[in-house]
Amino acid sequence: MQKTLNESVYIQLSSNPKMATFLRNNVHKSCSMVGFDEEQTDMIVLAVDEAFTNIIRHGYKMDFTQRIDIRLKIHENKYFKIILQDNAPIIDKNCIKARCLDEIRPGGLGVHFLYTIMDYVEYTTINERNALIMTKHLPKKSRTKRLSSVNQQLLQTLLDIGRYVHQILDLDTLLNVIVNEVKNLIQCESVSVLLEDRETKELFFHTVLDENKEVANKLRGLRFDSNKGFAGKAFASGEPLLVRDVEHNPEHYNKIDEDTGAKTSSLLYSPLKVQKRVIGLLGVKNKISGSFSEQDVEAVTAIASTVALSIDNAYAHETLQQTIPDLSETNRIRKEIESARLMHQATLPQALPSIPQLDISAVCQPATEVGGDYYDFIRLNENNHAFAVGDVSGHGLEAGMMVSMARSCLYTQVNFSNSISDVMTAMNRMVCGSIDKNLMMTFLFAVFNTQTKVMAFANAGHPYPCYYQAKSDTWQLIKDGEFPLGIHEEFQYSTHRIQFDKGDFVVLYSDGILEASDENKEHYGLERLLKLLGSKKWMNAQEIQLAMLRDVRNFCESLFHDDLTILVIHFL
Amino acid sequence: MSGYFKRKEKWHKKYLQKDATLPMEIKVEEVSPQMSVIIPQGEIDMGSSGELRDVLHKTTKNKVQTIIVSLEDAGHIDSSGIATLIEALKKVEAYSGELRVVINTKKIFNVFKIANLDMVFKIYESTQDAKNA
């Protein structure tokens, strides 16, 4: 499946003025890429900025915890449209007026900017939400000469990264996803994020993706003086640095290569800047074919600014959590729900396990409130590894608590039970015994043996896993399973077995995927999922996971609300 | 849950100490009791214009005769920044003082232009020009 530019871009931000910098940067990039000149780009950025802050000020009355959706799209190859949507009370559009310019006073200026800069401005409602639609004619030259494919790919990558920034709260996961995108875009052997440890004046490898996993493992966490080698040079200068022939360059700091067994022929560093301060570097190494081009430098630099912002963003999110004043009961409750949500996040695995012969990728994104989704990995012994995926009916604190209880029950059971059906029986009793009798939980528990390559599993009402058999090159559903936990206390769940081979995939997911719906209330559904999975040959687990997220998100557009779990296992 | 919080805490302590989400820094140079130069560093938007407002308020309260606001180091200004300047201008004019604005980029100048304020403010290309005027 060719990566195509879906000519619509979607960014979701919290209604925090701190997000304005991020928004401005992304709109700036999008505008210059679709062909606006510098001056027009600056003006459009200003207009979007004004629209964004107006919503915070007048729509949300300075409540920084709400949400604003921004969509940028090219319409009929002639117009560039920017649509901002919010959940504030529906506004009376007659109230919105640009100020009279004869009178010199502050206020009303922002709206005047919108009307002056854009060709059309319309306040309306879409799906009972406020929508501000701003339209600007595309510059003539860009209408005939469309984006070059390289630019298109870069733009898509940048925008994808922009979305991840707001959907993945955990910085480590986020950076891992970003380096993967960079590697796909630049086609190089290695990508890394280096950060400065300000106490020791050292740089260290925070996130590394390398063709050679051993090298990546050695590099991760490796430290060196922040003035050493090309990295040091780029770090000190704050400018991108491209070195095409590293080996014969006397400035090369080859201790790192010696220590890790890596080989560096060419490299490219771009500084990560927060405001004017350099906090680290985004580095790419050894282009797979040919050498790094100026376009690569441009791409890495553009992505570096997003990476720096996402780090800053992670920090902004953090401080926001700490500084929400306890103004009212609602705020207090919101804060508690937020802690419950973080607690739920914390019940999920912090890192993916490294299991021989398995390549695993997982994502679990609970909705804005506390989610009922759950997944886990448990190492049973050297050859046996357990996976669990579950979903408690409903959301909110009770669902969140049930997830915590299920987790502790599972951890106890795997130590004491002899069989999968024992684990299921115990889990079922636990859910049946819960205070809320209406609570149910779908649960899939699987044990994979790395020696025999057999996966034994029981499925209590969880959506059927998708299974790819490499031998026959087909995707199918594993339809073995019974009803959810919490329905019948004495029920005996049966165990099923599947023999795996090299190249096979298993995709587990929550019903959040199937039930994701678009503007017409149509569900994403199993059919679309299977169509997506069958659309190409997949190389690794993460590729599938990201493609699924992207596909569901494109399907739902602004109605997408993050409430889903995906777990992909690839048998090596 | 401790893992989640601990890691984050460690994270921002180490790499993003307090100055990372900088409240905007504003340099103030008191050339003489009659003249002050105010130089905001960074982007002036809804999140930071309040600080500029505070500094300007202090300066106008002391009735400094000539106030120079240099936007040479400001990468961006939005309507809230402009509004802050208008407010200051009115105060300065009330005591017959003077507000001069230094703009050295087209980007910032254009914002004044679409606000139709390029003729209202006294605009100079460099701080030195503004001082000598």
XYZ file of C-alpha atoms in Angstrom:
705
model
C 0.000 0.000 0.000
C 1.569 3.241 -1.117
C 1.749 5.933 1.513
C -0.488 8.607 0.042
C -1.207 12.073 1.275
C -4.709 12.081 2.527
C -5.092 15.742 1.789
C -6.572 16.407 5.137
C -4.576 16.832 8.269
C -5.921 16.539 11.756
C -4.423 17.882 14.963
C -6.008 17.595 18.379
C -4.783 19.939 21.105
C -5.681 20.775 24.656
C -6.976 24.307 25.112
C -3.746 25.477 26.661
C -1.978 28.608 25.411
C 1.257 26.662 25.689
C 0.098 24.543 22.767
C 0.033 27.629 20.549
C 3.739 27.327 19.746
C 3.266 23.751 18.624
C 0.273 24.701 16.520
C 2.081 27.623 14.898
C 5.014 25.399 13.986
C 2.841 22.769 12.368
C 0.670 25.205 10.470
C 3.801 26.989 9.306
C 5.242 23.785 7.895
C 1.994 22.797 6.225
C 1.549 26.214 4.626
C 5.029 26.443 3.212
C 4.748 22.913 1.906
C 1.557 23.552 -0.002
C 3.271 26.470 -1.680
C 2.447 29.667 0.216
C 5.333 32.126 0.297
C 6.958 33.139 3.561
C 4.850 36.258 4.004
C 1.524 34.521 3.373
C 2.572 31.636 5.573
C 3.332 33.975 8.480
C -0.061 35.617 8.089
C -1.989 32.335 7.951
C -0.102 31.157 11.022
C -1.153 34.361 12.773
C -4.789 33.804 11.806
C -4.826 30.238 13.117
C -3.090 31.386 16.288
C -5.740 34.063 16.841
C -8.558 31.619 16.203
C -7.028 29.145 18.650
C -6.532 31.664 21.452
C -9.988 33.150 20.848
C -11.542 29.764 21.526
C -9.560 29.448 24.750
C -10.448 32.955 25.873
C -14.065 33.314 24.791
C -15.263 29.764 24.115
C -13.725 27.941 27.049
C -13.369 31.024 29.275
C -9.736 30.224 30.036
C -10.360 26.597 30.986
C -7.090 25.032 29.844
C -8.239 21.426 30.113
C -10.636 21.290 27.171
C -10.023 20.131 23.636
C -9.674 21.881 20.305
C -9.620 20.015 16.996
C -7.883 21.533 14.020
C -8.149 20.212 10.505
C -6.150 21.528 7.557
C -7.151 20.450 4.094
C -6.771 21.187 0.432
C -10.149 21.557 -1.221
C -10.793 21.125 -4.942
C -7.114 21.749 -5.562
C -7.864 25.461 -5.207
C -8.457 26.244 -1.573
C -6.605 25.720 1.642
C -9.115 25.246 4.433
C -8.498 25.398 8.148
C -11.291 24.172 10.400
C -11.221 24.610 14.165
C -13.781 22.800 16.280
C -14.445 23.044 19.997
C -16.899 21.761 22.580
C -17.721 25.112 24.131
C -21.385 26.189 24.278
C -22.697 27.009 20.806
C -21.940 30.620 20.002
C -24.218 33.193 18.482
C -22.272 34.192 15.408
C -23.747 37.675 15.425
C -21.782 38.324 18.581
C -18.502 37.896 16.802
C -17.444 41.172 15.376
C -14.255 42.625 14.166
C -13.592 45.910 15.863
C -14.036 49.188 14.139
C -10.587 50.227 13.074
C -11.137 53.947 13.326
C -11.116 53.627 17.024
C -7.752 52.799 18.534
C -8.286 50.465 21.409
C -7.348 46.938 22.308
C -9.864 44.145 21.791
C -11.594 42.649 18.774
C -8.274 42.731 16.953
C -7.957 38.958 16.681
C -11.201 38.622 14.737
C -10.174 41.516 12.514
C -6.962 39.609 11.738
C -8.925 36.525 10.704
C -11.122 38.443 8.303
C -8.222 40.411 6.852
C -5.873 37.502 6.342
C -8.240 34.802 5.116
C -10.334 34.933 1.950
C -13.432 33.508 3.650
C -14.265 33.083 7.303
C -17.353 31.248 8.452
C -18.597 30.519 11.965
C -20.918 27.535 11.923
C -21.712 24.276 13.679
C -20.746 20.771 12.602
C -22.175 17.839 14.543
C -23.501 20.268 17.126
C -20.066 21.646 17.824
C -18.760 25.117 17.090
C -16.765 25.190 13.900
C -14.734 28.000 12.464
C -13.936 27.469 8.792
C -11.220 29.668 7.318
C -10.388 29.478 3.638
C -7.462 30.846 1.681
C -6.928 30.505 -2.070
C -3.953 28.343 -2.810
C -1.173 30.187 -4.598
C -1.466 29.714 -8.384
C 1.859 27.996 -8.887
C 1.044 25.338 -6.338
C -2.240 24.543 -8.067
C -0.461 23.433 -11.207
C 2.690 22.109 -9.616
C 1.572 19.831 -6.844
C 3.751 18.759 -4.011
C 6.700 16.670 -5.022
C 6.380 13.132 -3.765
C 9.328 13.628 -1.407
C 7.687 16.666 0.140
C 4.399 14.888 0.348
C 5.972 12.055 2.260
C 7.744 14.451 4.590
C 4.560 16.387 5.209
C 2.636 13.242 5.977
C 5.344 12.061 8.346
C 5.433 15.409 10.104
C 1.709 15.441 10.516
C 1.609 11.866 11.707
C 4.213 12.782 14.283
C 2.160 15.829 15.206
C -0.789 13.588 15.936
C 1.189 11.077 17.937
C 2.465 13.902 20.107
C -1.057 14.380 21.393
C -2.155 10.813 21.485
C 0.802 9.220 23.170
C 1.390 10.775 26.544
C 4.303 8.618 27.459
C 7.434 10.256 26.170
C 9.488 7.077 25.735
C 6.810 5.414 23.632
C 6.364 8.578 21.662
C 10.052 8.934 20.851
C 10.197 5.294 19.793
C 7.366 5.840 17.367
C 9.009 8.997 16.032
C 12.399 7.402 15.357
C 10.623 4.623 13.514
C 8.889 7.164 11.272
C 12.192 8.947 10.663
C 13.888 5.727 9.691
C 11.137 4.896 7.198
C 11.301 8.354 5.720
C 15.055 8.799 5.458
C 15.889 5.161 4.675
C 18.966 4.884 6.828
C 20.518 2.285 9.101
C 20.188 4.038 12.414
C 18.220 6.833 14.080
C 18.776 8.145 17.574
C 17.668 10.829 19.979
C 20.487 12.167 22.125
C 19.812 14.321 25.141
C 22.027 16.396 27.360
C 22.467 15.576 30.991
C 22.928 19.083 32.275
C 24.497 18.025 35.534
C 27.381 16.098 34.041
C 27.619 17.942 30.727
C 27.289 14.688 28.864
C 25.182 13.627 25.933
C 23.500 10.258 26.111
C 21.501 8.104 23.736
C 17.895 8.281 24.920
C 16.170 6.454 22.083
C 17.909 4.342 19.465
C 16.644 2.434 16.458
C 19.325 0.508 14.592
C 19.237 -2.247 11.973
C 21.565 -4.100 14.266
C 19.659 -4.729 17.486
C 22.799 -5.534 19.421
C 24.309 -2.167 18.544
C 21.056 -0.458 19.493
C 21.085 -2.128 22.893
C 24.668 -1.088 23.517
C 24.034 2.468 22.394
C 20.956 3.024 24.529
C 22.000 4.953 27.616
C 25.591 5.323 26.436
C 27.134 8.609 27.572
C 29.946 10.774 26.310
C 31.226 14.314 26.849
C 28.987 16.831 25.180
C 31.933 18.374 23.346
C 33.145 15.162 21.665
C 32.992 14.437 17.967
C 30.476 15.606 15.416
C 27.657 15.279 17.910
C 29.460 17.725 20.175
C 30.063 20.058 17.281
C 26.404 20.085 16.247
C 25.322 20.428 19.857
C 27.576 23.425 20.481
C 26.723 25.204 17.254
C 22.990 24.547 17.361
C 23.105 24.033 13.585
C 22.454 20.856 11.563
C 25.611 18.996 10.630
C 26.037 16.629 7.695
C 29.196 14.541 7.355
C 29.381 12.343 4.274
C 32.740 10.646 4.773
C 33.033 9.993 8.481
C 35.708 7.310 8.511
C 38.387 9.470 6.939
C 37.535 12.528 8.915
C 39.996 13.210 11.752
C 37.260 14.846 13.820
C 35.379 11.579 14.116
C 35.056 10.409 17.716
C 35.407 6.696 17.035
C 35.284 5.475 20.605
C 31.531 4.968 20.343
C 31.889 2.828 17.237
C 34.643 0.813 18.917
C 32.608 0.276 22.067
C 29.457 -0.807 20.300
C 30.811 -2.510 17.201
C 28.985 -0.042 15.001
C 30.352 1.318 11.765
C 29.714 4.880 10.743
C 30.165 6.006 7.159
C 27.931 9.041 7.023
C 25.884 10.903 9.574
C 23.558 13.786 10.001
C 22.733 15.588 13.259
C 20.075 18.158 13.844
C 19.823 20.003 17.176
C 16.707 19.761 19.330
C 15.868 23.277 20.390
C 13.430 24.390 23.046
C 13.111 28.117 22.569
C 16.720 29.011 21.898
C 18.295 26.368 24.078
C 19.710 23.168 22.582
C 18.594 20.196 24.684
C 19.858 17.387 22.506
C 20.216 16.026 18.992
C 18.289 13.989 16.483
C 20.804 11.873 14.584
C 20.574 9.641 11.534
C 23.386 7.431 10.329
C 24.430 5.559 7.172
C 21.983 6.156 4.340
C 20.981 2.780 2.904
C 21.581 3.719 -0.713
C 23.536 6.723 -1.909
C 24.355 9.504 0.514
C 22.371 11.993 2.555
C 20.965 14.809 0.463
C 20.101 18.389 1.277
C 16.496 17.240 1.329
C 17.351 14.795 4.088
C 18.908 17.626 6.072
C 15.748 19.633 5.641
C 13.541 16.714 6.636
C 15.553 15.811 9.737
C 15.658 19.470 10.792
C 11.908 19.801 10.403
C 11.295 16.657 12.417
C 13.829 17.709 15.063
C 11.800 20.796 15.837
C 8.726 18.633 16.355
C 10.675 16.256 18.567
C 11.935 19.152 20.687
C 8.415 20.476 20.950
C 7.055 17.117 21.937
C 9.592 16.949 24.738
C 8.576 20.439 25.794
C 4.965 19.414 25.399
C 5.424 16.401 27.661
C 6.768 18.856 30.183
C 3.933 21.341 29.656
C 1.423 18.570 30.191
C 3.238 17.668 33.366
C 3.252 21.203 34.784
C -0.349 21.671 33.778
C -1.299 18.689 35.902
C 0.460 20.266 38.841
C -0.834 23.771 38.431
C -4.554 23.304 37.853
C -5.850 25.306 40.785
C -8.549 23.737 42.919
C -11.092 26.302 41.898
C -14.155 24.202 42.231
C -15.518 20.794 42.943
C -15.576 20.014 39.232
C -11.895 20.732 38.993
C -11.179 18.523 41.947
C -13.168 15.675 40.433
C -11.528 16.195 37.084
C -8.169 16.018 38.769
C -9.082 12.820 40.558
C -10.272 11.264 37.347
C -6.987 12.285 35.803
C -5.056 10.535 38.569
C -7.239 7.474 38.137
C -6.490 7.592 34.453
C -2.772 7.809 35.126
C -3.144 4.943 37.556
C -4.813 2.884 34.880
C -2.012 3.793 32.497
C 0.402 2.569 35.117
C -1.235 -0.867 35.281
C -0.231 -1.302 31.662
C 3.229 -2.584 30.839
C 5.786 0.218 30.848
C 7.935 -1.453 28.243
C 7.509 -4.215 25.738
C 9.191 -7.458 26.769
C 12.013 -8.776 24.707
C 11.168 -12.380 23.918
C 13.297 -14.445 21.559
C 11.513 -15.264 18.295
C 8.769 -12.724 18.908
C 8.499 -9.178 17.649
C 5.783 -7.366 19.595
C 4.137 -4.007 19.278
C 1.367 -2.703 21.506
C -0.609 0.411 22.160
C -3.318 1.061 24.716
C -4.995 4.405 24.663
C -7.783 4.827 27.146
C -10.429 7.476 26.461
C -10.243 10.861 28.146
C -11.752 9.280 31.210
C -10.521 6.165 32.930
C -10.430 3.306 30.470
C -11.438 -0.290 30.881
C -8.879 -1.611 28.451
C -6.133 -3.850 29.687
C -3.208 -5.758 28.299
C -0.208 -7.391 29.854
C 2.774 -9.622 29.306
C 3.974 -12.053 31.913
C 7.095 -14.180 31.644
C 6.261 -17.575 33.075
C 9.580 -19.280 32.551
C 12.315 -19.421 29.970
C 10.168 -20.900 27.238
C 6.682 -19.809 28.187
C 5.341 -16.291 27.908
C 1.809 -15.194 28.695
C -0.209 -12.436 27.022
C -3.468 -11.030 28.296
C -5.871 -8.616 26.647
C -9.113 -7.515 28.240
C -11.826 -4.915 28.213
C -14.171 -4.133 31.086
C -17.673 -3.077 30.040
C -18.073 0.653 30.497
C -15.591 3.292 31.525
C -15.064 5.363 34.596
C -13.635 4.623 37.970
C -15.384 1.268 38.424
C -14.057 -0.055 35.165
C -10.628 1.246 36.103
C -10.796 -0.474 39.466
C -11.899 -3.711 37.874
C -8.860 -3.549 35.629
C -6.581 -3.205 38.653
C -8.316 -6.093 40.380
C -8.137 -8.261 37.281
C -4.475 -7.534 37.024
C -3.635 -8.562 40.568
C -5.849 -11.633 40.266
C -4.041 -12.614 37.080
C -0.609 -12.158 38.625
C -1.548 -14.351 41.569
C -3.141 -16.982 39.378
C -0.272 -17.439 36.971
C 1.902 -18.343 39.926
C -0.495 -20.901 41.345
C -2.479 -22.320 38.447
C -1.445 -25.267 36.385
C -3.532 -24.581 33.358
C -5.061 -21.830 31.326
C -8.559 -22.982 32.178
C -7.748 -22.651 35.906
C -6.685 -19.062 35.338
C -9.896 -18.389 33.437
C -12.063 -19.972 36.117
C -10.464 -17.843 38.820
C -10.746 -14.655 36.766
C -14.384 -15.419 36.000
C -15.198 -15.914 39.693
C -13.469 -12.683 40.554
C -15.536 -10.696 38.026
C -18.760 -12.499 39.044
C -18.039 -11.574 42.654
C -17.597 -7.883 41.971
C -19.877 -5.377 43.654
C -21.464 -4.192 40.448
C -23.278 -7.269 39.154
C -23.693 -5.765 35.727
C -19.983 -5.487 35.133
C -18.518 -7.812 32.519
C -15.058 -8.247 31.154
C -13.880 -9.668 27.895
C -10.577 -11.403 28.377
C -8.161 -13.275 26.188
C -5.330 -15.135 27.833
C -2.629 -16.829 25.784
C 0.571 -18.669 26.572
C 3.203 -18.892 23.899
C 5.886 -21.552 23.989
C 9.017 -20.409 22.173
C 10.302 -23.979 21.822
C 7.296 -25.642 20.281
C 5.877 -22.429 18.761
C 2.466 -23.380 20.044
C 0.122 -20.742 21.365
C -2.448 -22.071 23.831
C -5.248 -19.670 24.642
C -8.748 -19.158 25.984
C -11.004 -16.375 24.815
C -13.789 -15.025 27.003
C -15.787 -12.869 24.648
C -12.902 -10.773 23.341
C -13.046 -9.767 19.647
C -11.635 -12.552 17.516
C -7.891 -12.224 16.926
C -6.729 -11.831 13.335
C -4.189 -14.421 12.300
C -1.850 -14.310 9.348
C -0.465 -17.604 8.141
C 2.691 -16.951 6.129
C 2.641 -20.390 4.522
C -0.740 -19.890 2.865
C -0.406 -16.068 2.764
C -3.898 -15.605 4.204
C -5.497 -13.581 6.995
C -8.212 -15.259 8.999
C -10.067 -14.869 12.273
C -9.474 -17.207 15.179
C -13.044 -17.848 16.112
C -12.486 -20.128 19.103
C -13.944 -18.600 22.227
C -16.783 -18.320 24.680
C -18.711 -15.566 26.389
C -17.296 -12.790 28.593
C -16.225 -13.141 32.226
C -18.842 -12.235 34.779
C -21.867 -13.932 33.247
C -21.906 -17.473 34.625
C -19.926 -18.241 37.761
C -19.428 -21.964 37.188
C -18.536 -21.773 33.525
C -15.540 -23.762 32.338
C -13.591 -22.021 29.614
C -11.856 -24.300 27.139
C -8.303 -24.057 25.915
C -7.438 -23.943 22.222
C -4.117 -24.376 20.479
C -2.514 -22.959 17.376
C 0.778 -23.979 15.849
C 2.773 -21.050 14.531
C 5.443 -20.727 11.919
C 8.032 -18.164 10.965
C 6.466 -15.053 9.469
C 3.031 -15.492 11.052
C 1.263 -12.585 12.729
C -1.432 -12.393 15.379
C -3.334 -9.154 15.883
C -5.293 -8.677 19.108
C -7.414 -5.570 19.557
C -10.223 -4.143 21.646
C -13.717 -3.437 20.366
C -12.731 0.250 20.425
C -11.337 -0.464 16.955
C -14.445 -2.142 15.594
C -16.815 0.361 17.132
C -14.927 3.486 16.131
C -17.448 5.422 14.078
C -17.385 8.209 11.530
C -19.655 11.216 11.088
C -22.477 9.012 9.716
C -22.293 6.796 12.783
C -20.971 3.960 10.647
C -18.650 1.575 12.483
C -15.105 0.887 11.356
C -15.867 -2.817 11.627
C -14.134 -6.091 11.052
C -14.397 -5.962 7.282
C -12.309 -2.786 7.027
C -9.796 -4.207 9.449
C -9.334 -7.399 7.455
C -9.130 -5.400 4.244
C -6.376 -3.249 5.703
C -4.459 -6.243 7.016
C -4.697 -8.018 3.671
C -3.658 -4.960 1.708
C 0.088 -5.533 1.848
C 2.973 -7.645 3.059
C 3.902 -6.475 6.539
C 7.508 -6.375 7.666
C 7.104 -6.054 11.420
C 4.618 -5.759 14.238
C 4.909 -2.032 14.744
C 4.141 -1.367 11.106
C 0.776 -3.106 11.474
C -0.006 -1.361 14.727
C 0.702 2.096 13.292
C -1.184 1.348 10.085
C -4.236 0.284 12.094
C -4.141 3.417 14.233
C -3.769 5.577 11.164
C -6.558 3.836 9.281
C -9.033 4.075 12.146
C -8.101 7.694 12.713
C -8.569 8.595 9.058
C -11.889 6.812 9.091
C -13.225 8.683 12.132
C -11.529 12.030 11.454
C -12.575 14.447 14.162
C -14.716 11.910 15.975
C -11.710 9.753 16.774
C -11.346 9.303 20.475
C -8.382 7.219 21.238
C -10.166 4.498 23.158
C -8.451 1.436 21.836
C -5.912 -1.272 22.378
C -3.842 -2.999 19.746
C -1.366 -5.798 20.356
C 0.523 -7.266 17.415
C 2.737 -10.331 17.672
C 5.053 -11.326 14.873
C 6.659 -14.761 14.930
C 10.273 -14.606 13.807
C 1.786 3.648 39.322
C 4.993 4.837 40.858
C 6.939 3.979 37.720
C 4.954 6.363 35.633
C 5.265 9.296 37.948
C 8.794 8.650 39.045
C 10.113 8.450 35.548
C 8.391 11.655 34.550
C 9.576 13.458 37.610
C 13.141 12.340 37.099
C 12.806 13.286 33.492
C 11.921 16.898 33.899
C 14.176 17.444 36.853
C 17.081 16.378 34.788
C 16.615 17.765 31.323
C 13.993 20.383 31.539
C 14.644 22.369 34.593
C 12.477 25.287 35.411
C 13.533 27.480 32.549
C 12.365 25.070 29.871
C 8.877 26.404 29.455
C 10.288 29.790 30.000
C 8.021 32.458 31.103
C 9.101 34.945 28.485
C 12.237 36.796 29.463
C 12.049 40.562 29.106
C 15.205 42.640 29.185
C 14.824 46.161 30.507
C 17.527 48.719 29.928
C 17.192 51.979 31.824
C 19.139 54.338 29.601
C 18.280 57.321 31.766
C 15.474 58.238 34.165
C 13.658 59.591 31.120
C 14.268 56.660 28.806
C 13.755 52.885 29.098
C 14.296 50.188 26.506
C 12.138 47.074 26.880
C 13.221 44.024 24.902
C 10.925 40.960 25.048
C 12.784 37.737 24.212
C 10.790 35.123 22.350
C 7.230 34.779 21.197
C 4.619 37.254 22.378
C 1.260 35.523 22.458
C -1.655 34.948 24.758
C 0.556 32.952 27.100
C 3.258 35.574 27.461
C 1.763 38.989 26.708
C 0.704 39.314 30.345
C 4.327 39.614 31.370
C 4.984 42.324 28.829
C 1.911 44.067 30.157
C 3.293 43.955 33.705
C 6.630 45.435 32.665
C 4.959 48.172 30.618
C 2.580 48.935 33.434
C 5.478 49.459 35.826
C 7.279 51.715 33.370
C 4.241 53.857 32.564
C 3.386 54.133 36.233
C 6.795 55.751 36.774
C 5.916 58.087 33.922
C 9.102 57.394 32.019
C 9.129 60.023 29.265
C 10.358 57.835 26.408
C 9.642 54.137 26.353
C 11.211 52.061 23.588
C 9.799 48.606 23.014
C 12.204 46.684 20.849
C 10.675 43.719 19.029
C 14.040 42.742 17.537
C 14.193 39.520 19.549
C 10.499 38.691 19.294
C 9.850 35.890 16.839
C 6.112 36.337 16.865
C 3.493 38.788 18.053
C -0.255 38.274 18.078
C -3.257 40.472 18.749
C -2.861 40.198 22.508
C 0.690 41.557 22.168
C -0.521 44.387 19.971
C -3.341 45.123 22.404
C -0.802 45.380 25.210
C 1.133 47.955 23.215
C -2.024 49.952 22.448
C -2.864 50.013 26.108
C 0.611 51.280 26.949
C 0.450 53.875 24.186
C -2.730 55.338 25.651
C -1.173 55.571 29.094
C 1.979 57.186 27.741
C 0.010 59.701 25.729
C -1.977 60.591 28.831
C 1.163 61.986 30.455
C 2.503 63.339 27.161
C 5.257 60.777 26.977
C 6.366 58.868 23.914
C 6.254 55.185 22.981
C 8.606 54.073 20.240
C 8.589 50.611 18.738
C 11.571 48.940 17.090
C 10.729 46.465 14.336
C 13.378 44.877 12.153
C 11.466 42.075 10.455
C 8.817 42.153 7.830
C 6.900 39.458 9.649
C 6.288 41.626 12.716
C 5.773 44.761 10.667
C 3.022 43.045 8.675
C 1.107 42.304 11.851
C 1.104 46.040 12.665
C 0.124 46.744 9.109
C -2.947 44.560 8.994
C -3.986 46.034 12.322
C -3.702 49.440 10.598
C -1.366 50.489 13.369
C 1.754 51.050 11.306
C 0.879 54.731 11.212
C -0.215 54.964 14.818
C 2.985 53.785 16.467
C 6.327 55.437 15.922
C 8.290 52.628 14.334
C 12.083 52.473 14.024
C 14.390 49.974 12.379
C 16.901 49.726 15.186
C 17.123 50.472 18.878
C 19.890 52.982 18.165
C 17.637 54.898 15.738
C 14.873 54.889 18.310
C 17.211 56.234 20.997
C 18.555 58.995 18.775
C 15.195 60.095 17.455
